[in-house]
Short mmCIF file of C-alpha atoms and ligand atoms in Angstrom, two decimals:
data_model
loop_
_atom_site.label_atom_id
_atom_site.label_comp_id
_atom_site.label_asym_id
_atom_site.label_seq_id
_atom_site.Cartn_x
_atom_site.Cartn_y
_atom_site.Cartn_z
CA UNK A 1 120.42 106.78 108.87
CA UNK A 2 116.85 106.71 106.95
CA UNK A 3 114.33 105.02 108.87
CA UNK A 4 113.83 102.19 105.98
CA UNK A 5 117.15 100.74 103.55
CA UNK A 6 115.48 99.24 100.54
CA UNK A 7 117.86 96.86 98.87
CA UNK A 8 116.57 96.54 94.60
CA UNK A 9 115.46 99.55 92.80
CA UNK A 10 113.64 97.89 90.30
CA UNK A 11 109.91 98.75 90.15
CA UNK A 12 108.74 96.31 93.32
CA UNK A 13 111.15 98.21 95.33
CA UNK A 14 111.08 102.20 93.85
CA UNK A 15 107.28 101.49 94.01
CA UNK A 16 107.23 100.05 98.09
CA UNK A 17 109.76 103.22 98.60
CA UNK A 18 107.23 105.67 97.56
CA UNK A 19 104.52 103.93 99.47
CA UNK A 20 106.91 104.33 102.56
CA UNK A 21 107.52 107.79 102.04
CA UNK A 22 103.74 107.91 102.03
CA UNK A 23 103.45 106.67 105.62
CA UNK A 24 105.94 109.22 106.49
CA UNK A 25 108.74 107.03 106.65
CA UNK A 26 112.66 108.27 105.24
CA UNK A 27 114.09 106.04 102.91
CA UNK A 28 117.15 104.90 101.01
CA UNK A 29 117.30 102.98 97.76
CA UNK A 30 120.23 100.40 97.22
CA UNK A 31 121.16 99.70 93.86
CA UNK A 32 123.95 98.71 91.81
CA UNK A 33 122.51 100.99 88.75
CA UNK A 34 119.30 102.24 88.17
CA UNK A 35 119.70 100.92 84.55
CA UNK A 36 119.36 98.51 81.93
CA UNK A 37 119.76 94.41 84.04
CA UNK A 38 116.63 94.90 85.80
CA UNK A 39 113.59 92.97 84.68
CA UNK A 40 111.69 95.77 84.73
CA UNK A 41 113.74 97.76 82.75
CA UNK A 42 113.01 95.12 79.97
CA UNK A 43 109.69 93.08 80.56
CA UNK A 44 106.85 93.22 77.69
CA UNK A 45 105.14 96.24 79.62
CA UNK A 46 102.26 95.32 80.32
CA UNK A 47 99.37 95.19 82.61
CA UNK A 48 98.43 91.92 83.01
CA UNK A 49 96.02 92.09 85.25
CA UNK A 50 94.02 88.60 83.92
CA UNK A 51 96.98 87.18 84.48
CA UNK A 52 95.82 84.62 87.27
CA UNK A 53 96.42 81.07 85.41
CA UNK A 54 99.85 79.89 86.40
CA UNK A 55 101.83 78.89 82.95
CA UNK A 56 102.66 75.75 84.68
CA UNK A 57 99.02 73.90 84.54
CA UNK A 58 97.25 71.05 83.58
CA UNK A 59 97.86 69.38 79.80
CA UNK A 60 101.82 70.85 80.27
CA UNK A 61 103.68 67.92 80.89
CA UNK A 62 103.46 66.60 76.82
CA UNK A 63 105.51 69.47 76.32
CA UNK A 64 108.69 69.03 78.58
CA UNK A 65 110.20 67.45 75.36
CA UNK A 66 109.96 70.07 73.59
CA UNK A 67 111.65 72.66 75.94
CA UNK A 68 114.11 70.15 76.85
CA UNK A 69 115.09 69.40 72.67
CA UNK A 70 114.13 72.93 70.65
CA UNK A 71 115.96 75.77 71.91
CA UNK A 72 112.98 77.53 69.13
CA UNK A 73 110.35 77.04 71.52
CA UNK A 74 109.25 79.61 73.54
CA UNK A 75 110.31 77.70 77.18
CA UNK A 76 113.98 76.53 76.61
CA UNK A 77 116.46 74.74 79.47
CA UNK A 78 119.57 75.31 78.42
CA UNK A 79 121.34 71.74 78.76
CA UNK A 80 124.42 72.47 80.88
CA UNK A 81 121.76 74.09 83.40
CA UNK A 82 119.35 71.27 83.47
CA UNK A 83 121.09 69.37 86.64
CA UNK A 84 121.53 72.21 88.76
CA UNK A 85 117.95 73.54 87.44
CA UNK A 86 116.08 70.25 87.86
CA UNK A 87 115.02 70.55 91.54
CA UNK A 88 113.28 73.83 90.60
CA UNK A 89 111.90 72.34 87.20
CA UNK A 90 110.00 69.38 89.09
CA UNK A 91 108.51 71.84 91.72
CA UNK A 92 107.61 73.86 88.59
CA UNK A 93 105.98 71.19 87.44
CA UNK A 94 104.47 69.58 90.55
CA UNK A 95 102.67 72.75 91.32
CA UNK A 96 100.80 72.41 87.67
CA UNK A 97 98.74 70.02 89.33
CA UNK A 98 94.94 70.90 89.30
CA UNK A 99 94.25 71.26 92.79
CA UNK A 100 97.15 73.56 93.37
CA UNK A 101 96.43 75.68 90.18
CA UNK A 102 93.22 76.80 91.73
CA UNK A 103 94.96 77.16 95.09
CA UNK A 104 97.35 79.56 92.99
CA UNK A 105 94.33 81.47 91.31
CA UNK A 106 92.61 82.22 94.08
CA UNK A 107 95.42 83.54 95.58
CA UNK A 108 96.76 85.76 92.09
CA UNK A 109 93.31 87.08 92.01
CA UNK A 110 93.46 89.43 94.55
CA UNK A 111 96.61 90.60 94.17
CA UNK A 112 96.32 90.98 89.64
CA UNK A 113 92.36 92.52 90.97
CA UNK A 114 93.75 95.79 92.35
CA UNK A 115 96.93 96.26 90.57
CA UNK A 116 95.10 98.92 88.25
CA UNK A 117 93.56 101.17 90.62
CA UNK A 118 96.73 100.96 93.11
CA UNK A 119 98.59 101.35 89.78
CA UNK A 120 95.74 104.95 88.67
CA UNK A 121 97.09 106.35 92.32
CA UNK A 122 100.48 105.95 91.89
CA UNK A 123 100.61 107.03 89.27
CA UNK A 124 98.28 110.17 89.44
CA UNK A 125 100.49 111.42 92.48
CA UNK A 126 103.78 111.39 90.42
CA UNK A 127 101.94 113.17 87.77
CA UNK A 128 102.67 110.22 85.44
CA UNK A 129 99.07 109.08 84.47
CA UNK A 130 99.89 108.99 80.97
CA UNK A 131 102.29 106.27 80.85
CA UNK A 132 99.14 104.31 81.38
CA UNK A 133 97.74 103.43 78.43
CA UNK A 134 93.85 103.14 78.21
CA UNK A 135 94.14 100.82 75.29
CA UNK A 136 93.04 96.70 76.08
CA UNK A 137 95.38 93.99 75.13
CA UNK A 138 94.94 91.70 72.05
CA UNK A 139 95.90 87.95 72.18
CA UNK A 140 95.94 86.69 68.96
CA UNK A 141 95.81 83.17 67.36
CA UNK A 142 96.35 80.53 64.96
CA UNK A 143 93.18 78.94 65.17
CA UNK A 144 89.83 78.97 67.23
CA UNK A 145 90.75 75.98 68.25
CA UNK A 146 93.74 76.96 70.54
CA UNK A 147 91.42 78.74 72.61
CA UNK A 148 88.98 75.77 73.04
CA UNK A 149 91.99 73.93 74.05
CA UNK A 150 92.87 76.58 77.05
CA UNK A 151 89.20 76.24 77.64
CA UNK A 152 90.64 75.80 81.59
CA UNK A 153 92.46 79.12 81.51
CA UNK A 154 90.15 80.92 79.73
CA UNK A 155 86.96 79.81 81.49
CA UNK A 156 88.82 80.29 84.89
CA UNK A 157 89.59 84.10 83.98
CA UNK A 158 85.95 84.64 83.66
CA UNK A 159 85.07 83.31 86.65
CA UNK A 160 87.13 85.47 88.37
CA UNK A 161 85.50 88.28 86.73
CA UNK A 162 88.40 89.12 83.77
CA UNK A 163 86.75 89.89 80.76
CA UNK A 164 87.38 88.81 77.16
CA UNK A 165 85.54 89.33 73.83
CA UNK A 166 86.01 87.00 70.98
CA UNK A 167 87.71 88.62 67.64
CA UNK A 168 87.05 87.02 64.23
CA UNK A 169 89.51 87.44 61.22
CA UNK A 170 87.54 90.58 60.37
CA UNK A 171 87.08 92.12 63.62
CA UNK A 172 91.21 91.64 64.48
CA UNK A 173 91.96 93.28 60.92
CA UNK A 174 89.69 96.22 61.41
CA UNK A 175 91.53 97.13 64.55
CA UNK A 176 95.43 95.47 64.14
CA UNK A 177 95.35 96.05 60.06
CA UNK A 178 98.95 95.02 59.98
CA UNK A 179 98.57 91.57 61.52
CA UNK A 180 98.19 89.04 59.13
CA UNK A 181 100.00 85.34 58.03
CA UNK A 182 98.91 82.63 59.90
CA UNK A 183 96.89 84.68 62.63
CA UNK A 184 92.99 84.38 61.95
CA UNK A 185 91.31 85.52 65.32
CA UNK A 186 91.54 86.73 68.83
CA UNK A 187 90.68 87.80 72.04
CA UNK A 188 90.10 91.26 73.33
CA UNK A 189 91.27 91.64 76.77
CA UNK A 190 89.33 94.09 77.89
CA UNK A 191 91.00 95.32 81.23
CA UNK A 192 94.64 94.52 80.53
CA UNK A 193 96.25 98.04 79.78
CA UNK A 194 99.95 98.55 78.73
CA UNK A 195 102.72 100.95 80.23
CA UNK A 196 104.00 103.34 77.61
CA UNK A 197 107.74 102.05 78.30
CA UNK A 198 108.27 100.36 81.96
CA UNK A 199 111.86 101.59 81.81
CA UNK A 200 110.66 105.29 81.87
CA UNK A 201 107.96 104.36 84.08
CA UNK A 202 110.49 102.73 86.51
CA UNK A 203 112.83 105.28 86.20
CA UNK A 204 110.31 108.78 86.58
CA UNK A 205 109.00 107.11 89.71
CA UNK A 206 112.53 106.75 90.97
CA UNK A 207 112.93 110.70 90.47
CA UNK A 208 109.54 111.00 92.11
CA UNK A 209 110.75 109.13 94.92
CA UNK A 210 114.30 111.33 95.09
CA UNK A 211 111.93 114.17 94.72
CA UNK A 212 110.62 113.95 97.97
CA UNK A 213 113.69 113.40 99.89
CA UNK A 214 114.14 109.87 99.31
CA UNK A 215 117.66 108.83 98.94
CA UNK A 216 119.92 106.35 96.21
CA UNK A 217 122.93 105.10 96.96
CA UNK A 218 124.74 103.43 93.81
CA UNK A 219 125.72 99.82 95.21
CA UNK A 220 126.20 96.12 95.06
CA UNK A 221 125.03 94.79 98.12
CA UNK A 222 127.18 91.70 99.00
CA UNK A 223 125.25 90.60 102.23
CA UNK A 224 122.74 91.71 105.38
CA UNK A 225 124.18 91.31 108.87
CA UNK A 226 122.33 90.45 111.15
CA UNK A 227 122.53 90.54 115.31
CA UNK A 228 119.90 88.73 118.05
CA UNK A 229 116.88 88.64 115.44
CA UNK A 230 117.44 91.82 113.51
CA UNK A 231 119.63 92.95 110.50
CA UNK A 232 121.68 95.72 111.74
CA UNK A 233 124.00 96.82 108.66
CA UNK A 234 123.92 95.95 104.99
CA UNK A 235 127.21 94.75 103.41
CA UNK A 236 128.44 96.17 100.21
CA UNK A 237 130.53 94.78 97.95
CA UNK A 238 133.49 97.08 98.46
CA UNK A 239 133.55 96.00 101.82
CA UNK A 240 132.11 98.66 103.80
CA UNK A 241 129.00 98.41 105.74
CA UNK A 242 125.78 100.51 106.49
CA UNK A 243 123.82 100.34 109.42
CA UNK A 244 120.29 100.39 108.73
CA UNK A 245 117.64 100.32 111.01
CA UNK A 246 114.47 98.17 108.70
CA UNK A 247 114.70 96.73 105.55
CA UNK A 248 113.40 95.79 101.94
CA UNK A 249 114.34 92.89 100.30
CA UNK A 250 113.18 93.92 96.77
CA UNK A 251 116.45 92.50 94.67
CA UNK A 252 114.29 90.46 92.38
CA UNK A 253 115.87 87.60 90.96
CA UNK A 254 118.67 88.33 92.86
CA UNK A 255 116.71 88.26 95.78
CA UNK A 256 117.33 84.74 97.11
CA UNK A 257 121.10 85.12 98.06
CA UNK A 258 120.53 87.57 100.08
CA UNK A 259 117.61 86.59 101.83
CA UNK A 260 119.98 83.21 102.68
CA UNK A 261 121.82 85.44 105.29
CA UNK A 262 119.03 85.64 107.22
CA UNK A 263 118.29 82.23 106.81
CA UNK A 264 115.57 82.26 104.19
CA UNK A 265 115.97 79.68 101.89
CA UNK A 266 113.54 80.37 99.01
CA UNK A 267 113.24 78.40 95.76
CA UNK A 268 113.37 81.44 93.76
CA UNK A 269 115.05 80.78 90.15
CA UNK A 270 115.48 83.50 87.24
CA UNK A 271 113.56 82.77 83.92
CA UNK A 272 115.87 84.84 81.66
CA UNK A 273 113.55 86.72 78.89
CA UNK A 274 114.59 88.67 75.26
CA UNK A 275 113.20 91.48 73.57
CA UNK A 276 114.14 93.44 70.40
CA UNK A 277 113.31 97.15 70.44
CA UNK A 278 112.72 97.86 67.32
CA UNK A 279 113.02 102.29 66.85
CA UNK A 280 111.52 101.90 63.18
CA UNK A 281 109.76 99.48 62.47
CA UNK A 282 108.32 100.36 59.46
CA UNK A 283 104.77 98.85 60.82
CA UNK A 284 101.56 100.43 62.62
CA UNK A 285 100.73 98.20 66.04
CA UNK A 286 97.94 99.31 67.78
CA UNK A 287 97.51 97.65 70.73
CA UNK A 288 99.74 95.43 72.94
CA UNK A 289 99.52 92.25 71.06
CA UNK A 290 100.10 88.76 72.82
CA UNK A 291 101.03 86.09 70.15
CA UNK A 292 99.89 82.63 71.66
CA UNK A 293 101.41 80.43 68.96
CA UNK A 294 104.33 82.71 68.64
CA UNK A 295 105.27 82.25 72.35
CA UNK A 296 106.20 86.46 71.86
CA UNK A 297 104.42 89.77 72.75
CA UNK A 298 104.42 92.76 70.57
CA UNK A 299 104.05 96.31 72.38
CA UNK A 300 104.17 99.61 70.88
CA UNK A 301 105.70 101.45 73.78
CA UNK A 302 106.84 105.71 73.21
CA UNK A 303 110.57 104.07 72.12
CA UNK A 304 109.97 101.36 69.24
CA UNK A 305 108.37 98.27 69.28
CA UNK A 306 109.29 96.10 71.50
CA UNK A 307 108.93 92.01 70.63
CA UNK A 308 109.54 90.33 73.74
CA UNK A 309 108.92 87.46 75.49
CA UNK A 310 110.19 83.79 75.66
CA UNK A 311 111.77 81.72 78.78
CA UNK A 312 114.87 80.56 79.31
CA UNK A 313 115.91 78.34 82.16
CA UNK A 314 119.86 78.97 82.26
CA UNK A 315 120.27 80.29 86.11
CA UNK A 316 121.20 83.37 87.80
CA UNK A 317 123.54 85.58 85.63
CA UNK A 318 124.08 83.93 82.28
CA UNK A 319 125.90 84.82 79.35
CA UNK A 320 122.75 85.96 76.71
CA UNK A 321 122.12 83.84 74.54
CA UNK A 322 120.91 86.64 71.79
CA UNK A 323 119.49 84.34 69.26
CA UNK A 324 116.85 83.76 71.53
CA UNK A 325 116.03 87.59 71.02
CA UNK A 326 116.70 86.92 66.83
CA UNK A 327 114.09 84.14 67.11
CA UNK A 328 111.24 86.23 68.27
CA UNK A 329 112.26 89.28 65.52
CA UNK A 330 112.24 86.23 63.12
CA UNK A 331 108.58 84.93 64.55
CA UNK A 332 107.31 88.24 64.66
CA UNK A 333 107.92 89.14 60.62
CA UNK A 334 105.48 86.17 60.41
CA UNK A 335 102.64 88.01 61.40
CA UNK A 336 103.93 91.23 60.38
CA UNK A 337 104.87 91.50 57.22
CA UNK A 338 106.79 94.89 55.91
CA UNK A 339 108.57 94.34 59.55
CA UNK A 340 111.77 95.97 59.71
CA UNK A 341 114.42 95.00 62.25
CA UNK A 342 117.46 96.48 61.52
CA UNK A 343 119.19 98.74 63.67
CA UNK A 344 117.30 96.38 66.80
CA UNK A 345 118.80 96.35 70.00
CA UNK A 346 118.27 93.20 72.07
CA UNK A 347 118.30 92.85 75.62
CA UNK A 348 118.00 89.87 78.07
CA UNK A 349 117.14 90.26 82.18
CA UNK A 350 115.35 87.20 84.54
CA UNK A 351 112.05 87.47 85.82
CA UNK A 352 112.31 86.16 89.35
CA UNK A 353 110.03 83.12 89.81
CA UNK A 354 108.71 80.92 92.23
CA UNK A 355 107.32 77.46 91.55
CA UNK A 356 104.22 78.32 92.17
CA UNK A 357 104.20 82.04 90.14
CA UNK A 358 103.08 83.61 93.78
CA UNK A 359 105.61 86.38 95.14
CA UNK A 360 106.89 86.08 98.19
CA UNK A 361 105.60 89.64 100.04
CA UNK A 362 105.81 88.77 103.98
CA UNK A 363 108.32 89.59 107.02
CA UNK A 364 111.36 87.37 107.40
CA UNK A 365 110.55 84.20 109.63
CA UNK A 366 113.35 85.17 112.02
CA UNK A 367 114.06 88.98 111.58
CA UNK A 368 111.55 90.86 112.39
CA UNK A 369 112.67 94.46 110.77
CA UNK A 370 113.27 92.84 107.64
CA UNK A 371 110.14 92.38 104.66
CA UNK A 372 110.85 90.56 101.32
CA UNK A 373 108.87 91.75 98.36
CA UNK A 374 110.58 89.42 95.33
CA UNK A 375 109.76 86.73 93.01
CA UNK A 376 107.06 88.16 91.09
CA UNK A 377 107.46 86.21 87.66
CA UNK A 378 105.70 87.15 84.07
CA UNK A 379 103.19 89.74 86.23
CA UNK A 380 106.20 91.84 88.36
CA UNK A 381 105.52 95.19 86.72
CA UNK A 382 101.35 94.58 86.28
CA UNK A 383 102.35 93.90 90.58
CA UNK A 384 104.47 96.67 91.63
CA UNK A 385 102.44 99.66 92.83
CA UNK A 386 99.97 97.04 94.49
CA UNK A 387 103.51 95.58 96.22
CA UNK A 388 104.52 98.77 97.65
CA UNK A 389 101.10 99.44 99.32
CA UNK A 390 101.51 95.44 101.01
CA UNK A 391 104.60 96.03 102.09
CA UNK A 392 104.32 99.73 103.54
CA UNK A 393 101.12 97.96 105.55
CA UNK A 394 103.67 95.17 106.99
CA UNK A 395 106.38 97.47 108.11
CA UNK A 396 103.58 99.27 109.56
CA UNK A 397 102.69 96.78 111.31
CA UNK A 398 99.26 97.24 110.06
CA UNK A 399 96.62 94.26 108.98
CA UNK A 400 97.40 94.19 105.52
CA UNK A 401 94.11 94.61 103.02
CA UNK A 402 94.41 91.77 101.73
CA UNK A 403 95.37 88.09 103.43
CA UNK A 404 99.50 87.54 102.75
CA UNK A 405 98.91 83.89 103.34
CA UNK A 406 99.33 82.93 99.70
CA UNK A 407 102.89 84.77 99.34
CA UNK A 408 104.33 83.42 102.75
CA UNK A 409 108.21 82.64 101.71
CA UNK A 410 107.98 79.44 104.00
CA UNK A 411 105.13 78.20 102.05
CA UNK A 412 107.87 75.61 100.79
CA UNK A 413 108.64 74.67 103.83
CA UNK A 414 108.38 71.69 105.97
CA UNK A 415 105.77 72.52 108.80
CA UNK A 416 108.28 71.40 111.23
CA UNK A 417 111.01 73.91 110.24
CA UNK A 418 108.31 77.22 109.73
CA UNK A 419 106.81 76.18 113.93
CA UNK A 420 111.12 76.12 114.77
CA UNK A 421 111.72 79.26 112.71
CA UNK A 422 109.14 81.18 113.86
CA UNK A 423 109.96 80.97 117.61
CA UNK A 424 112.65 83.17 116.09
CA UNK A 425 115.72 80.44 116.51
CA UNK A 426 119.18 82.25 116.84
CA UNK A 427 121.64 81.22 115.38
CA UNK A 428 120.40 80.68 112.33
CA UNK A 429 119.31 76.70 111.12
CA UNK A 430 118.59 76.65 107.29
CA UNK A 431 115.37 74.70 106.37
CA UNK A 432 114.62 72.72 103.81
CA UNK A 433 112.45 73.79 101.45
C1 FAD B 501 110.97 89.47 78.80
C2 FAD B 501 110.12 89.79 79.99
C3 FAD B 501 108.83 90.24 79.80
C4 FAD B 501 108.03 90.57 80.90
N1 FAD B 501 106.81 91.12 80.67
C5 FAD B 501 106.06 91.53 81.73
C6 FAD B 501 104.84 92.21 81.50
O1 FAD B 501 104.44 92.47 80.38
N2 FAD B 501 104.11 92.59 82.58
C7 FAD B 501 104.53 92.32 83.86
O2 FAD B 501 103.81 92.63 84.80
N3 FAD B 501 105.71 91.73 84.10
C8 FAD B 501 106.49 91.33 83.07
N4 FAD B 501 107.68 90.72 83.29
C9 FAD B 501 108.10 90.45 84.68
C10 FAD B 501 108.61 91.71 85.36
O3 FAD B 501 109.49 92.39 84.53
C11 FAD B 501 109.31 91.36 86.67
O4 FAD B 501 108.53 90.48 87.45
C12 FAD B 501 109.54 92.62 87.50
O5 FAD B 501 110.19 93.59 86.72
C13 FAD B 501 110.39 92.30 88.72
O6 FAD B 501 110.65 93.53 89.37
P1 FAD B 501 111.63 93.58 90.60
O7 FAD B 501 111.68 94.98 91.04
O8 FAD B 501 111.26 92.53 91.58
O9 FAD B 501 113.04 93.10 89.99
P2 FAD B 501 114.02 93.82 88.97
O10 FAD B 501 113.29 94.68 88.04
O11 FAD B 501 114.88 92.77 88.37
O12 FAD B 501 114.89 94.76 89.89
C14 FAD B 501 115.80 94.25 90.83
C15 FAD B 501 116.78 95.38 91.14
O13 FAD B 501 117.61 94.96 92.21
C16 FAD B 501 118.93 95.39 91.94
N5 FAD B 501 119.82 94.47 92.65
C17 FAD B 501 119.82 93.13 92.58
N6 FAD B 501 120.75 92.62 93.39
C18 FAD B 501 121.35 93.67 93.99
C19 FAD B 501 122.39 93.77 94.93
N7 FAD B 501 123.00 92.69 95.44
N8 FAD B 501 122.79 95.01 95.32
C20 FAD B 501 122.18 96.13 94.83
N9 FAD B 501 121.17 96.07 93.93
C21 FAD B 501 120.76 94.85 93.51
C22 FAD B 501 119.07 95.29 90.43
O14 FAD B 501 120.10 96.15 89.98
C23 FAD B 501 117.69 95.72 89.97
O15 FAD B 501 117.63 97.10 89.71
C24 FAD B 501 108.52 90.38 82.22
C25 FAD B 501 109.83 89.93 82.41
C26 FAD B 501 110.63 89.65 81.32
C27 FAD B 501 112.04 89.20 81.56
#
């Protein structure tokens, strides 16, 4: 039996398993398939590391409408979701409140402030520093004056010490000459850097990790049982169970069923994203290109171009909804003219949010050889090396370097049901949340 079961091999959990092995630690990897369904097999690659300003903020109530009536725009609820979808929309919402964006910031600032250098490591050891690449992000715009009107993001970014450098027309041609249509300025970000491909980068890690003894065993994992204040086996879907003796809870959006065994209730939904790969797409993009207006991202990974991007609020495992995916391509010859999308393959995988954006990295309230690591929304891959160092410093035991606080997963809950649940109540009383 390894001395740590991780249950998610996406890039939170291959990542925390290498940082394990790293504290000396023998682990196994749980996952159903190594492949394609995972976020971060799919996510816009890159690393967002200004990425502090929660999307849900002040000024974005005028456009509930919208989502709720254009399935174009670039946050859709798919109407037979909205009921069951609602209690998570208004805490969405309610956390978009001024007071309780800066609460957020300060506590994504830390976090987004080291995921480079934790990322540089990582990376160096596995002899994959070059699927880093030392190029800045571009977000580009309509008009000048939809960045004075995110004056509150923008200003807050600098404050916390992420850079940006203003692009006219001329300046955003000279360095993205394909760009064009509507776009007519930008912003350089200057320390946002892009992964080459996060599949690959998900997936060489993983063989770094089997490398060096770690261990993957291909499987759904149906539940975690659990016995006087410790999980002692996980379940698997074909019915057989493995004893394990600590565990990661790194499933991602898929992380909140299981983490109800052990009664953690956690208000984690999954925000289903698109992208198009494109393999020839008969245009030169430079630089990972963020289209505000367009709701889409454009990154030139080692594969294609992939055009990614948009939200859809449809619950856990929905049936895609690919013109979603055709809408972006569409968007994207906009700005791109000479674009060519045939032979495109689409894919769609949820990001696994919380209300607030903040993860949830912290030991379960009542099960103490258990640590979740899930729900890191639109910045999971920018997050993941930075993750694994968190969580190999809480099975440690060890003061973690930076305060967990923020990513507590009973943040939501009512003060009376964290003081019951952390006495370490057995059996097992669900909280509110
Ligand atoms: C379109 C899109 C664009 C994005 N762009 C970016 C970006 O540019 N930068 C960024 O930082 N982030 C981005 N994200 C977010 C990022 O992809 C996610 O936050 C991150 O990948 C989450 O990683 P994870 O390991 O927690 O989950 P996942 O990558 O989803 O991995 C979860 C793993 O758990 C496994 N699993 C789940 N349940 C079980 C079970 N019961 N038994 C066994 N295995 C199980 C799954 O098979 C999967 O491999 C984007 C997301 C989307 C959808």
């Amino acid at each position: 039996m390894s001395d740590i079961t991780i249950v998610g091999g996406g890039i939170v959990g291959v990542c925390s398993a290498i940082a394990l092995q790293d504290e000396g630690y023998s682990v196994e990897l749980v996952d159903r398939g190594l492949e394609t369904e995972a976020a971060s097999y799919g996510n816009c690659g890159l690393l967002a590391v200004g990425e502090i300003v929660p999307i849900s903020k002040p000024g974005i109530l005028p456009k509930v409408p919208k989502w709720l009536s254009d399935p174009k725009s670039p946050l859709f609820v798919r109407p037979k979701d909205m009921i069951t979808q609602m209690p998570w929309l208004l805490r969405f919402l309610w956390s978009g409140r001024r007071a309780k964006v800066l609460d957020i910031v300060a506590g994504m600032t830390p976090l987004l402030s080291r995921a480079e250098q934790d990322y540089r490591a990582l990376l160096d050891a596995a002899g994959l520093s070059d699927k880093l690449v030392n190029k800045p992000n571009i977000m580009a715009f309509n008009s000048k004056a939809d960045i004075e009107g995110d004056s509150f993001t923008w200003n807050l970014r600098t404050q916390k010490g992420f850079r940006h450098r203003f692009l006219d027309k001329k300046d955003l041609q000279a360095i993205e000459p394909a760009l064009s249509g509507p776009i007519t300025c930008g912003l350089l970000l200057e320390q946002w850097l892009q992964f080459s491909d996060p599949g690959i980068v998900r997936n060489k890690l993983a063989e770094f990790f089997l490398s060096r003894g770690g261990t993957l065993r291909t499987a759904s994992v149906s539940g975690l049982v659990a016995k006087a204040g410790k999980v002692i086996a996980i379940r698997l879907s074909s019915g057989d169970q493995v004893s394990v003796k600590r565990v990661v809870l790194a499933a991602g959006a898929w992380s909140g069923k299981l983490a109800r065994d052990i009664g953690v209730r956690v208000p984690l939904a999954a925000l289903q994203g698109y992208h198009h790969q494109l393999p020839n797409p008969n245009v030169t993009v430079n630089h990972a290109v963020l289209y505000a207006n367009g709701g889409f991202v454009l990154t030139p990974m080692e594969t294609g171009l992939r055009i990614g991007g948009t939200i859809e609020v449809a619950g856990l495992n929905p049936k895609p909804n690919f013109e979603r995916a055709n809408i972006i391509a569409e968007k994207a010859k906009s700005v791109l003219p000479g674009l060519d999308t045939s032979g495109g393959k689409q894919w769609m995988g949820p990001r696994p949010f919380m209300p607030d954006t903040m993860p949830v990295i912290d030991k379960a309230p009542h099960h103490d050889n258990v640590v979740m690591a899930f729900g890191h929304g639109q910045v999971g891959m920018t997050l993941g090396a930075t993750t694994g160092r968190l969580v190999a410093d809480l099975v440690a035991d060890r003061r973690p370097t930076l305060d967990l606080a923020p990513y507590r997963a009973t943040r939501f809950w009512w003060k009376s049901n964290v003081a019951k649940s952390e006495e370490g109540n057995d059996p097992i009383r669900y909280p509110p949340y």
